Amino acid sequence: MNELLEALWYILPAYFANASPVIFKGKTPMDFGKSFVDGKRILGDGKTWRGFFGGLFTGVLIGVIQYQIKPDFYGSFSIALKLAFALSFGALLGDLIGSFVKRRIGMERGYPAVGLDQWGFLVSALVLAYPIKTLTTGQVLFLLLVTPFIHWGANVLAYKLKWKSVPW
Ligand code: CTP
Ligand code: MG
């Protein structure tokens, strides 16, 4: 496989973990409606438990499917599973950190934070997955470059399909 296509293949569970909560969206917020010391919500209503676990499940499932298609890429099922879990958990964690930061600077739920929304989940996923399977510097730079466009495209699509109320 081409080096750049390989990078996209690698990151796929993170993309699915980040995108699927919009379909799962639950009711109970992860911060249980609680406010932080600044009086603003800790995370806000956009981060729910159902969305989190739905995203984690979807990302890991994608990894399992990827292993069936291309086992050589991972070497073993256990590595494929660990990698998919790290990428998915990392993506969801990065998204939570992003919401925490957005609330601290006074951005309402759903308000677009250019940079944070597109790179937060990616960087967090890459950091957690790196010890399990490394990428080249070129591959990391490529993912940093293309992810904002893919993120934007996916959100416009989710908006057109009426899964989201805003196209970002
Ligand atoms: N979602 C969820 N649980 C999560 C993440 C996302 O239920 N852990 C759902 C919510 O319905 C959310 C939608 O997916 O509104 C889109 O996710 P995102 O854009 O990350 O959330 P925002 O609503 O933009 O909230 P924030 O400003 O905190 O990022
Ligand atoms: Mg958003």
GROMACS .gro file of C-alpha atoms and ligand atoms in nm:
model
  198
    1MET     CA    1   0.000   0.000   0.000
    2ASN     CA    2   0.111   0.354  -0.068
    3GLU     CA    3   0.256   0.530   0.239
    4LEU     CA    4  -0.013   0.799   0.245
    5LEU     CA    5  -0.302   0.557   0.193
    6GLU     CA    6  -0.151   0.353   0.475
    7ALA     CA    7  -0.173   0.659   0.704
    8LEU     CA    8  -0.544   0.699   0.623
    9TRP     CA    9  -0.602   0.328   0.681
   10TYR     CA   10  -0.422   0.356   1.016
   11ILE     CA   11  -0.632   0.650   1.141
   12LEU     CA   12  -0.972   0.518   1.028
   13PRO     CA   13  -1.092   0.401   1.376
   14ALA     CA   14  -1.024   0.752   1.511
   15TYR     CA   15  -1.232   0.910   1.233
   16PHE     CA   16  -1.522   0.673   1.299
   17ALA     CA   17  -1.501   0.719   1.677
   18ASN     CA   18  -1.510   1.095   1.630
   19ALA     CA   19  -1.794   1.098   1.375
   20SER     CA   20  -2.032   0.830   1.506
   21PRO     CA   21  -2.146   0.992   1.836
   22VAL     CA   22  -2.366   1.225   1.631
   23ILE     CA   23  -2.574   0.917   1.539
   24PHE     CA   24  -2.570   0.765   1.889
   25LYS     CA   25  -2.629   1.092   2.069
   26GLY     CA   26  -2.771   1.019   2.409
   27LYS     CA   27  -2.939   1.213   2.685
   28THR     CA   28  -2.720   1.187   2.994
   29PRO     CA   29  -2.433   1.434   2.959
   30MET     CA   30  -2.090   1.309   3.068
   31ASP     CA   31  -2.063   1.599   3.314
   32PHE     CA   32  -2.412   1.512   3.451
   33GLY     CA   33  -2.513   1.874   3.396
   34LYS     CA   34  -2.257   1.999   3.646
   35SER     CA   35  -2.071   2.328   3.629
   36PHE     CA   36  -1.700   2.391   3.676
   37VAL     CA   37  -1.555   2.640   3.931
   38ASP     CA   38  -1.606   2.920   3.675
   39GLY     CA   39  -1.981   2.859   3.683
   40LYS     CA   40  -1.987   2.732   3.324
   41ARG     CA   41  -2.063   2.371   3.231
   42ILE     CA   42  -1.770   2.130   3.265
   43LEU     CA   43  -1.825   1.980   2.917
   44GLY     CA   44  -2.178   2.071   2.809
   45ASP     CA   45  -2.476   1.883   2.665
   46GLY     CA   46  -2.289   1.792   2.342
   47LYS     CA   47  -2.090   1.520   2.521
   48THR     CA   48  -2.305   1.226   2.631
   49TRP     CA   49  -2.223   0.882   2.772
   50ARG     CA   50  -2.413   0.710   2.494
   51GLY     CA   51  -2.222   0.909   2.233
   52PHE     CA   52  -1.892   0.825   2.402
   53PHE     CA   53  -1.948   0.448   2.429
   54GLY     CA   54  -2.116   0.434   2.088
   55GLY     CA   55  -1.810   0.603   1.940
   56LEU     CA   56  -1.573   0.370   2.121
   57PHE     CA   57  -1.767   0.064   2.003
   58THR     CA   58  -1.782   0.188   1.643
   59GLY     CA   59  -1.410   0.267   1.631
   60VAL     CA   60  -1.312  -0.073   1.770
   61LEU     CA   61  -1.553  -0.247   1.532
   62ILE     CA   62  -1.387  -0.069   1.238
   63GLY     CA   63  -1.050  -0.197   1.364
   64VAL     CA   64  -1.184  -0.554   1.378
   65ILE     CA   65  -1.312  -0.524   1.020
   66GLN     CA   66  -0.980  -0.373   0.910
   67TYR     CA   67  -0.797  -0.672   1.056
   68GLN     CA   68  -1.015  -0.911   0.853
   69ILE     CA   69  -0.934  -0.717   0.535
   70LYS     CA   70  -0.564  -0.657   0.594
   71PRO     CA   71  -0.420  -0.874   0.873
   72ASP     CA   72  -0.060  -0.820   0.756
   73PHE     CA   73  -0.087  -0.450   0.837
   74TYR     CA   74  -0.123  -0.534   1.209
   75GLY     CA   75   0.069  -0.859   1.250
   76SER     CA   76  -0.174  -0.995   1.510
   77PHE     CA   77  -0.537  -0.954   1.609
   78SER     CA   78  -0.432  -0.838   1.954
   79ILE     CA   79  -0.230  -0.550   1.806
   80ALA     CA   80  -0.518  -0.456   1.575
   81LEU     CA   81  -0.756  -0.449   1.872
   82LYS     CA   82  -0.521  -0.248   2.094
   83LEU     CA   83  -0.455  -0.002   1.812
   84ALA     CA   84  -0.826   0.047   1.737
   85PHE     CA   85  -0.900   0.096   2.106
   86ALA     CA   86  -0.619   0.349   2.154
   87LEU     CA   87  -0.719   0.542   1.840
   88SER     CA   88  -1.089   0.547   1.932
   89PHE     CA   89  -1.042   0.625   2.300
   90GLY     CA   90  -0.781   0.887   2.209
   91ALA     CA   91  -1.015   1.054   1.958
   92LEU     CA   92  -1.302   1.068   2.209
   93LEU     CA   93  -1.076   1.190   2.488
   94GLY     CA   94  -0.934   1.465   2.264
   95ASP     CA   95  -1.290   1.569   2.178
   96LEU     CA   96  -1.374   1.593   2.551
   97ILE     CA   97  -1.062   1.798   2.620
   98GLY     CA   98  -1.166   2.025   2.331
   99SER     CA   99  -1.513   2.077   2.481
  100PHE     CA  100  -1.361   2.144   2.823
  101VAL     CA  101  -1.136   2.414   2.672
  102LYS     CA  102  -1.425   2.561   2.469
  103ARG     CA  103  -1.644   2.593   2.781
  104ARG     CA  104  -1.359   2.757   2.974
  105ILE     CA  105  -1.320   3.028   2.709
  106GLY     CA  106  -1.696   3.080   2.703
  107MET     CA  107  -1.787   2.910   2.374
  108GLU     CA  108  -2.139   2.765   2.376
  109ARG     CA  109  -2.207   2.402   2.291
  110GLY     CA  110  -2.180   2.348   1.915
  111TYR     CA  111  -1.983   2.667   1.857
  112PRO     CA  112  -1.704   2.599   1.604
  113ALA     CA  113  -1.347   2.624   1.738
  114VAL     CA  114  -1.130   2.620   1.428
  115GLY     CA  115  -0.822   2.409   1.494
  116LEU     CA  116  -0.941   2.251   1.816
  117ASP     CA  117  -1.237   2.075   1.651
  118GLN     CA  118  -1.028   1.935   1.365
  119TRP     CA  119  -0.693   1.860   1.528
  120GLY     CA  120  -0.773   1.796   1.895
  121PHE     CA  121  -0.915   1.449   1.844
  122LEU     CA  122  -0.647   1.364   1.586
  123VAL     CA  123  -0.348   1.462   1.799
  124SER     CA  124  -0.490   1.284   2.103
  125ALA     CA  125  -0.556   0.967   1.899
  126LEU     CA  126  -0.205   0.975   1.749
  127VAL     CA  127  -0.040   1.021   2.088
  128LEU     CA  128  -0.225   0.725   2.243
  129ALA     CA  129  -0.178   0.497   1.942
  130TYR     CA  130   0.187   0.576   1.872
  131PRO     CA  131   0.333   0.329   2.126
  132ILE     CA  132   0.131   0.046   1.968
  133LYS     CA  133   0.216   0.113   1.603
  134THR     CA  134   0.428   0.401   1.480
  135LEU     CA  135   0.388   0.622   1.176
  136THR     CA  136   0.660   0.805   0.983
  137THR     CA  137   0.692   1.182   1.029
  138GLY     CA  138   0.566   1.222   0.673
  139GLN     CA  139   0.255   1.020   0.752
  140VAL     CA  140   0.181   1.227   1.064
  141LEU     CA  141   0.221   1.553   0.870
  142PHE     CA  142  -0.003   1.418   0.593
  143LEU     CA  143  -0.278   1.335   0.847
  144LEU     CA  144  -0.246   1.680   1.007
  145LEU     CA  145  -0.288   1.831   0.661
  146VAL     CA  146  -0.583   1.629   0.529
  147THR     CA  147  -0.787   1.573   0.848
  148PRO     CA  148  -0.939   1.925   0.863
  149PHE     CA  149  -1.074   1.878   0.508
  150ILE     CA  150  -1.210   1.530   0.584
  151HIS     CA  151  -1.361   1.657   0.911
  152TRP     CA  152  -1.526   1.945   0.729
  153GLY     CA  153  -1.658   1.719   0.452
  154ALA     CA  154  -1.798   1.468   0.701
  155ASN     CA  155  -1.974   1.742   0.897
  156VAL     CA  156  -2.132   1.895   0.587
  157LEU     CA  157  -2.255   1.546   0.495
  158ALA     CA  158  -2.395   1.488   0.847
  159TYR     CA  159  -2.573   1.823   0.821
  160LYS     CA  160  -2.721   1.739   0.480
  161LEU     CA  161  -2.841   1.406   0.620
  162LYS     CA  162  -2.998   1.606   0.907
  163TRP     CA  163  -2.791   1.424   1.169
  164LYS     CA  164  -2.648   1.757   1.280
  165SER     CA  165  -2.816   2.094   1.312
  166VAL     CA  166  -2.507   2.289   1.204
  167PRO     CA  167  -2.264   2.211   0.917
  168TRP     CA  168  -1.951   2.223   1.142
  169CTP     N1  169  -2.202   1.361   2.082
  169CTP     C1  170  -2.239   1.287   2.195
  169CTP     N2  171  -2.143   1.240   2.281
  169CTP     C2  172  -2.011   1.265   2.260
  169CTP     C3  173  -1.972   1.339   2.147
  169CTP     C4  174  -2.069   1.387   2.061
  169CTP     O1  175  -2.358   1.262   2.216
  169CTP     N3  176  -1.921   1.215   2.347
  169CTP     C5  177  -2.308   1.407   1.988
  169CTP     C6  178  -2.383   1.530   2.043
  169CTP     O2  179  -2.517   1.521   2.002
  169CTP     C7  180  -2.310   1.644   1.972
  169CTP     C8  181  -2.282   1.583   1.835
  169CTP     O3  182  -2.253   1.446   1.863
  169CTP     O4  183  -2.388   1.759   1.964
  169CTP     C9  184  -2.167   1.648   1.761
  169CTP     O5  185  -2.047   1.637   1.832
  169CTP     P1  186  -1.950   1.762   1.855
  169CTP     O6  187  -1.944   1.848   1.735
  169CTP     O7  188  -1.823   1.707   1.909
  169CTP     O8  189  -2.023   1.838   1.976
  169CTP     P2  190  -2.083   1.986   1.986
  169CTP     O9  191  -2.233   1.976   1.994
  169CTP    O10  192  -2.024   2.071   1.881
  169CTP    O11  193  -2.035   2.036   2.129
  169CTP     P3  194  -1.896   2.107   2.170
  169CTP    O12  195  -1.916   2.253   2.148
  169CTP    O13  196  -1.880   2.071   2.314
  169CTP    O14  197  -1.787   2.048   2.086
  170MG      MG  198  -1.909   2.065   1.714
   0.00000   0.00000   0.00000
